[in-house]
Structures are given as C-alpha cells and as structure tokens.
PDB file of C-alpha atoms in Angstrom:
ATOM      1  CA  MET P  56     -23.949 -27.954  12.806  1.00  0.00           C
ATOM      2  CA  ILE P  57     -23.217 -29.512   9.421  1.00  0.00           C
ATOM      3  CA  ASN P  58     -23.562 -33.050  10.706  1.00  0.00           C
ATOM      4  CA  ASN P  59     -26.841 -32.181  12.448  1.00  0.00           C
ATOM      5  CA  ALA P  60     -28.266 -29.761   9.876  1.00  0.00           C
ATOM      6  CA  GLU P  61     -31.698 -31.375  10.045  1.00  0.00           C
ATOM      7  CA  LEU P  62     -32.060 -29.964  13.574  1.00  0.00           C
ATOM      8  CA  PHE P  63     -32.240 -26.462  12.107  1.00  0.00           C
ATOM      9  CA  GLY P  64     -35.027 -27.304   9.652  1.00  0.00           C
ATOM     10  CA  LYS P  65     -35.891 -24.420   7.351  1.00  0.00           C
ATOM     11  CA  TYR P  66     -33.325 -22.185   9.138  1.00  0.00           C
ATOM     12  CA  VAL P  67     -30.295 -24.006   7.769  1.00  0.00           C
ATOM     13  CA  VAL P  68     -28.072 -21.598   5.904  1.00  0.00           C
ATOM     14  CA  ASP P  69     -28.033 -22.662   2.294  1.00  0.00           C
ATOM     15  CA  PHE P  70     -25.919 -20.584  -0.037  1.00  0.00           C
ATOM     16  CA  GLU P  71     -23.496 -20.735  -2.906  1.00  0.00           C
ATOM     17  CA  TYR P  72     -20.571 -18.508  -3.597  1.00  0.00           C
ATOM     18  CA  ALA P  73     -18.774 -17.630  -6.766  1.00  0.00           C
ATOM     19  CA  LEU P  74     -15.009 -17.448  -6.787  1.00  0.00           C
ATOM     20  CA  VAL P  75     -13.934 -14.375  -8.743  1.00  0.00           C
ATOM     21  CA  SER P  76     -10.426 -13.979 -10.069  1.00  0.00           C
ATOM     22  CA  VAL P  77      -9.546 -10.294 -10.303  1.00  0.00           C
ATOM     23  CA  ASN P  78      -6.984 -11.139 -12.973  1.00  0.00           C
ATOM     24  CA  THR P  79      -9.676 -12.358 -15.369  1.00  0.00           C
ATOM     25  CA  LEU P  80     -12.022  -9.410 -14.842  1.00  0.00           C
ATOM     26  CA  THR P  81     -11.834  -6.581 -17.337  1.00  0.00           C
ATOM     27  CA  GLU P  82     -12.072  -3.006 -16.118  1.00  0.00           C
ATOM     28  CA  SER P  83     -15.140  -2.476 -18.300  1.00  0.00           C
ATOM     29  CA  LYS P  84     -16.892  -5.410 -16.599  1.00  0.00           C
ATOM     30  CA  ILE P  85     -15.979  -4.085 -13.130  1.00  0.00           C
ATOM     31  CA  SER P  86     -17.061  -0.551 -14.061  1.00  0.00           C
ATOM     32  CA  ASN P  87     -20.695  -1.593 -14.556  1.00  0.00           C
ATOM     33  CA  SER P  88     -21.467  -0.832 -10.916  1.00  0.00           C
ATOM     34  CA  ASN P  89     -19.943   1.266  -8.155  1.00  0.00           C
ATOM     35  CA  THR P  90     -19.749  -0.934  -5.097  1.00  0.00           C
ATOM     36  CA  LEU P  91     -16.972  -1.109  -2.551  1.00  0.00           C
ATOM     37  CA  ILE P  92     -15.836  -4.438  -4.011  1.00  0.00           C
ATOM     38  CA  ASP P  93     -15.838  -3.051  -7.574  1.00  0.00           C
ATOM     39  CA  ASN P  94     -13.601  -0.174  -6.489  1.00  0.00           C
ATOM     40  CA  ILE P  95     -11.268  -2.504  -4.638  1.00  0.00           C
ATOM     41  CA  PHE P  96     -11.047  -4.685  -7.758  1.00  0.00           C
ATOM     42  CA  LEU P  97     -10.340  -1.641  -9.945  1.00  0.00           C
ATOM     43  CA  ALA P  98      -7.588  -0.414  -7.639  1.00  0.00           C
ATOM     44  CA  ASP P  99      -6.156  -3.915  -7.318  1.00  0.00           C
ATOM     45  CA  LYS P 100      -5.788  -4.192 -11.096  1.00  0.00           C
ATOM     46  CA  LYS P 101      -3.440  -1.192 -11.113  1.00  0.00           C
ATOM     47  CA  ARG P 102       0.046  -2.651 -11.191  1.00  0.00           C
ATOM     48  CA  THR P 103       2.241   0.315 -12.090  1.00  0.00           C
ATOM     49  CA  ARG P 104       2.545   3.955 -11.135  1.00  0.00           C
ATOM     50  CA  GLN P 105       1.365   4.797 -14.667  1.00  0.00           C
ATOM     51  CA  ASP P 106      -1.767   2.664 -14.144  1.00  0.00           C
ATOM     52  CA  TRP P 107      -2.521   4.683 -11.003  1.00  0.00           C
ATOM     53  CA  THR P 108      -1.985   8.074 -12.607  1.00  0.00           C
ATOM     54  CA  ASP P 109      -3.818   7.179 -15.847  1.00  0.00           C
ATOM     55  CA  GLY P 110      -6.899   5.894 -14.038  1.00  0.00           C
ATOM     56  CA  ILE P 111      -6.963   8.198 -11.038  1.00  0.00           C
ATOM     57  CA  ALA P 112      -9.682  10.535 -12.339  1.00  0.00           C
ATOM     58  CA  GLU P 113     -12.183   7.730 -12.921  1.00  0.00           C
ATOM     59  CA  LEU P 114     -11.294   5.931  -9.696  1.00  0.00           C
ATOM     60  CA  MET P 115     -11.532   9.183  -7.734  1.00  0.00           C
ATOM     61  CA  GLN P 116     -15.012   9.916  -9.105  1.00  0.00           C
ATOM     62  CA  ARG P 117     -16.162   6.410  -8.271  1.00  0.00           C
ATOM     63  CA  ILE P 118     -14.748   6.510  -4.748  1.00  0.00           C
ATOM     64  CA  ARG P 119     -16.217   9.952  -4.068  1.00  0.00           C
ATOM     65  CA  ALA P 120     -19.652   8.619  -5.002  1.00  0.00           C
ATOM     66  CA  MET P 121     -19.449   5.890  -2.347  1.00  0.00           C
ATOM     67  CA  ASP P 122     -21.064   6.410   1.042  1.00  0.00           C
ATOM     68  CA  THR P 123     -18.839   7.252   4.011  1.00  0.00           C
ATOM     69  CA  ASN P 124     -18.754   3.705   5.389  1.00  0.00           C
ATOM     70  CA  ASP P 125     -17.676   2.261   2.039  1.00  0.00           C
ATOM     71  CA  LEU P 126     -15.092   5.032   1.628  1.00  0.00           C
ATOM     72  CA  ASN P 127     -13.619   4.179   5.027  1.00  0.00           C
ATOM     73  CA  GLU P 128     -13.576   0.484   4.113  1.00  0.00           C
ATOM     74  CA  TRP P 129     -11.818   1.285   0.809  1.00  0.00           C
ATOM     75  CA  ILE P 130      -9.203   3.346   2.677  1.00  0.00           C
ATOM     76  CA  THR P 131      -8.716   0.458   5.117  1.00  0.00           C
ATOM     77  CA  TRP P 132      -8.228  -1.937   2.200  1.00  0.00           C
ATOM     78  CA  PHE P 133      -5.763   0.478   0.564  1.00  0.00           C
ATOM     79  CA  SER P 134      -3.882   0.802   3.848  1.00  0.00           C
ATOM     80  CA  ASN P 135      -3.654  -2.960   4.346  1.00  0.00           C
ATOM     81  CA  VAL P 136      -2.902  -4.024   0.784  1.00  0.00           C
ATOM     82  CA  ILE P 137      -1.396  -1.224  -1.291  1.00  0.00           C
ATOM     83  CA  ARG P 138       0.386   1.005   1.205  1.00  0.00           C
ATOM     84  CA  LYS P 139       0.300   0.957   5.021  1.00  0.00           C
ATOM     85  CA  LEU P 140      -0.935   4.364   6.148  1.00  0.00           C
ATOM     86  CA  ASN P 141      -0.363   6.079   9.454  1.00  0.00           C
ATOM     87  CA  GLU P 142      -3.231   8.132  10.912  1.00  0.00           C
ATOM     88  CA  TYR P 143      -1.991  11.382   9.369  1.00  0.00           C
ATOM     89  CA  GLU P 144      -1.657   9.812   5.898  1.00  0.00           C
ATOM     90  CA  ARG P 145      -5.081   8.192   6.261  1.00  0.00           C
ATOM     91  CA  GLY P 146      -6.690  11.528   7.133  1.00  0.00           C
ATOM     92  CA  GLU P 147      -4.855  13.276   4.314  1.00  0.00           C
ATOM     93  CA  LEU P 148      -5.968  10.643   1.786  1.00  0.00           C
ATOM     94  CA  ILE P 149      -9.601  10.882   2.927  1.00  0.00           C
ATOM     95  CA  THR P 150      -9.470  14.675   2.580  1.00  0.00           C
ATOM     96  CA  GLN P 151      -7.924  14.368  -0.886  1.00  0.00           C
ATOM     97  CA  LEU P 152     -10.550  11.857  -1.962  1.00  0.00           C
ATOM     98  CA  LYS P 153     -13.381  14.047  -0.714  1.00  0.00           C
ATOM     99  CA  GLU P 154     -12.102  17.492  -1.680  1.00  0.00           C
ATOM    100  CA  GLY P 155      -8.937  17.330  -3.780  1.00  0.00           C
ATOM    101  CA  ASP P 156      -8.665  17.705  -7.510  1.00  0.00           C
ATOM    102  CA  GLU P 157      -7.151  15.165  -9.880  1.00  0.00           C
ATOM    103  CA  LYS P 158      -3.696  16.752  -9.785  1.00  0.00           C
ATOM    104  CA  ASP P 159      -3.639  16.747  -5.981  1.00  0.00           C
ATOM    105  CA  MET P 160      -4.787  13.120  -5.915  1.00  0.00           C
ATOM    106  CA  CYS P 161      -2.049  12.063  -8.328  1.00  0.00           C
ATOM    107  CA  SER P 162       0.489  13.833  -6.125  1.00  0.00           C
ATOM    108  CA  SER P 163      -0.875  12.142  -2.998  1.00  0.00           C
ATOM    109  CA  PHE P 164      -0.752   8.680  -4.555  1.00  0.00           C
ATOM    110  CA  GLU P 165       2.721   9.397  -5.943  1.00  0.00           C
ATOM    111  CA  ARG P 166       3.966  10.397  -2.470  1.00  0.00           C
ATOM    112  CA  LEU P 167       2.418   7.326  -0.867  1.00  0.00           C
ATOM    113  CA  LEU P 168       3.865   4.957  -3.458  1.00  0.00           C
ATOM    114  CA  ASN P 169       7.315   6.613  -3.289  1.00  0.00           C
ATOM    115  CA  LYS P 170       7.302   6.369   0.486  1.00  0.00           C
ATOM    116  CA  GLU P 171       6.503   2.673   0.240  1.00  0.00           C
ATOM    117  CA  LYS P 172       9.413   2.135  -2.164  1.00  0.00           C
ATOM    118  CA  ALA P 173      11.766   4.067   0.115  1.00  0.00           C
ATOM    119  CA  GLU P 174      10.683   2.050   3.149  1.00  0.00           C
ATOM    120  CA  GLY P 175      11.244  -1.188   1.255  1.00  0.00           C
ATOM    121  CA  LYS P 176      14.714  -0.092   0.164  1.00  0.00           C
ATOM    122  CA  ALA P 177      15.571   1.086   3.698  1.00  0.00           C
ATOM    123  CA  GLU P 178      14.458  -2.265   5.109  1.00  0.00           C
ATOM    124  CA  ALA P 179      16.691  -4.026   2.554  1.00  0.00           C
ATOM    125  CA  VAL P 180      19.681  -1.932   3.673  1.00  0.00           C
ATOM    126  CA  ILE P 181      18.993  -2.783   7.315  1.00  0.00           C
ATOM    127  CA  GLU P 182      18.616  -6.468   6.489  1.00  0.00           C
ATOM    128  CA  LEU P 183      22.035  -6.528   4.804  1.00  0.00           C
ATOM    129  CA  LEU P 184      23.636  -4.657   7.697  1.00  0.00           C
ATOM    130  CA  GLU P 185      22.094  -6.991  10.292  1.00  0.00           C
ATOM    131  CA  ASP P 186      24.062  -9.800   8.669  1.00  0.00           C
ATOM    132  CA  LEU P 187      27.203  -7.863   9.642  1.00  0.00           C
ATOM    133  CA  GLY P 188      26.348  -7.314  13.301  1.00  0.00           C
ATOM    134  CA  ASP P 189      24.103  -5.461  15.706  1.00  0.00           C
ATOM    135  CA  LEU P 190      22.799  -2.138  14.448  1.00  0.00           C
ATOM    136  CA  SER P 191      22.113   0.631  16.893  1.00  0.00           C
ATOM    137  CA  ASP P 192      18.505   1.745  17.155  1.00  0.00           C
ATOM    138  CA  LEU P 193      19.692   5.193  16.118  1.00  0.00           C
ATOM    139  CA  LEU P 194      21.242   3.880  12.884  1.00  0.00           C
ATOM    140  CA  LYS P 195      18.110   1.844  12.085  1.00  0.00           C
ATOM    141  CA  ALA P 196      15.908   4.885  12.666  1.00  0.00           C
ATOM    142  CA  TYR P 197      18.193   7.077  10.549  1.00  0.00           C
ATOM    143  CA  ILE P 198      18.034   4.624   7.652  1.00  0.00           C
ATOM    144  CA  MET P 199      14.230   4.189   7.940  1.00  0.00           C
ATOM    145  CA  GLU P 200      13.696   7.972   7.952  1.00  0.00           C
ATOM    146  CA  GLN P 201      15.484   8.371   4.622  1.00  0.00           C
ATOM    147  CA  THR P 202      13.102   8.989   1.710  1.00  0.00           C
ATOM    148  CA  ASP P 203      15.585   9.729  -1.090  1.00  0.00           C
ATOM    149  CA  LEU P 204      15.439   6.616  -3.292  1.00  0.00           C
ATOM    150  CA  GLU P 205      18.702   7.375  -5.080  1.00  0.00           C
ATOM    151  CA  LEU P 206      20.562   7.729  -1.787  1.00  0.00           C
ATOM    152  CA  LEU P 207      18.978   4.528  -0.480  1.00  0.00           C
ATOM    153  CA  LYS P 208      20.106   2.700  -3.627  1.00  0.00           C
ATOM    154  CA  LYS P 209      23.675   3.859  -2.942  1.00  0.00           C
ATOM    155  CA  TRP P 210      23.376   2.767   0.665  1.00  0.00           C
ATOM    156  CA  HIS P 211      22.061  -0.612  -0.449  1.00  0.00           C
ATOM    157  CA  LYS P 212      25.065  -1.159  -2.708  1.00  0.00           C
ATOM    158  CA  ALA P 213      27.422  -0.030   0.054  1.00  0.00           C
ATOM    159  CA  ALA P 214      25.754  -2.382   2.543  1.00  0.00           C
ATOM    160  CA  ALA P 215      26.092  -5.274   0.097  1.00  0.00           C
ATOM    161  CA  LYS P 216      29.833  -4.612  -0.311  1.00  0.00           C
ATOM    162  CA  ALA P 217      30.647  -3.834   3.317  1.00  0.00           C
ATOM    163  CA  THR P 218      32.291  -6.359   5.606  1.00  0.00           C
ATOM    164  CA  SER P 219      31.317  -4.462   8.764  1.00  0.00           C
ATOM    165  CA  ILE P 220      28.836  -1.857   9.905  1.00  0.00           C
ATOM    166  CA  GLU P 221      31.692   0.573  10.439  1.00  0.00           C
ATOM    167  CA  GLU P 222      32.849   0.031   6.838  1.00  0.00           C
ATOM    168  CA  PHE P 223      29.320   0.784   5.630  1.00  0.00           C
ATOM    169  CA  GLU P 224      29.136   3.963   7.727  1.00  0.00           C
ATOM    170  CA  GLU P 225      32.482   5.111   6.388  1.00  0.00           C
ATOM    171  CA  ALA P 226      31.540   4.302   2.780  1.00  0.00           C
ATOM    172  CA  VAL P 227      28.345   6.361   2.910  1.00  0.00           C
ATOM    173  CA  GLY P 228      29.811   9.208   4.949  1.00  0.00           C
ATOM    174  CA  LEU P 229      28.020   8.537   8.208  1.00  0.00           C
ATOM    175  CA  VAL P 230      29.956   9.366  11.298  1.00  0.00           C
ATOM    176  CA  GLN P 231      29.367   6.815  14.051  1.00  0.00           C
ATOM    177  CA  ILE P 232      25.616   7.146  14.666  1.00  0.00           C
TER     178      ILE P 232
END
C-alpha cells in the first residue's frame, strides 16, 4: 500500500503522530482534560503507595466522571499494567470507583498493591526453591496463597539459605506438604 499509494488517490491515509513521554508531562498539564488517556497518564505517574493515597481523591473524581466504556478501559489498563485483577477484584474495584468513598478507595488500592507485593515475594520464594529441586503443587499453592509480607520475607531468607526443599520446610515450620 505504501509503495502504491497513488492508487488510493485522495483516500490515502495521511497523518502524523506525536510521541508523548509520560515522564516529561506534569500532572497539571495532564489535568487540563479528563480523557481516558489523561487518567491513564495520571495513574502511571504514581510511583509509590504514598503517591496513590495522596492523589486518590482527585483521580477517583476524574475516573467517576468518565463514561462507562472509558471506565472499563481504565480498569483494563490498571489490570494489565499496575496490578493483575481477577474477576472478583475487577468487580470490586468498579463498585468502589462508582460508589465508594475516598477512604474505601484508599483501602481497596492498598489491598491490591499489598497483594501484588505478596505475590511477587511468593514467586521469589518459589524460584529459589525450584533451584533446589521439584516442588509439589501443594507447596507451590501454599506459598502463593500466603499474603503476610513479613512471613514471606522470612520464607525468602530461609529459601535462600536452604540446601534442600526439606531443609526449607523444616526451617519455616512446615510439615511435609
């Protein structure tokens, strides 16, 4: 099509695009409008838990003002980029965005971000243990179900020191799972 563009005459697509770096955009510049992309950019600029909690009220108001299709697209973006959501979490987040207050929203985001951290730590424990041998599906599931970050940190240290899966299980007080 490019090589034979003249065949399309006046129907040739002719456009330009502007590359936008989110890192160089200021929140005040993004806040000038309330499009799906603006709200994705605003959320993407939040790098810490404190950024999320400090800006949640404004972001929540902006997201609530979006139409349903854009809200669903924003949730999909959030689920793919910030924190993978299962169907229950997705439904809960949509309900919170539509009906919840600021405190509830902060709690929801906090839970989602904590769960992501716990899953990452659990995956790190499993990765270390897989270097020691074959893990049972039951042990993998047990580790992945754990949400206590402090306990997972202890398990991670134990997995790093262990020379066998059995030694790990003994060190953390797990009877053969």
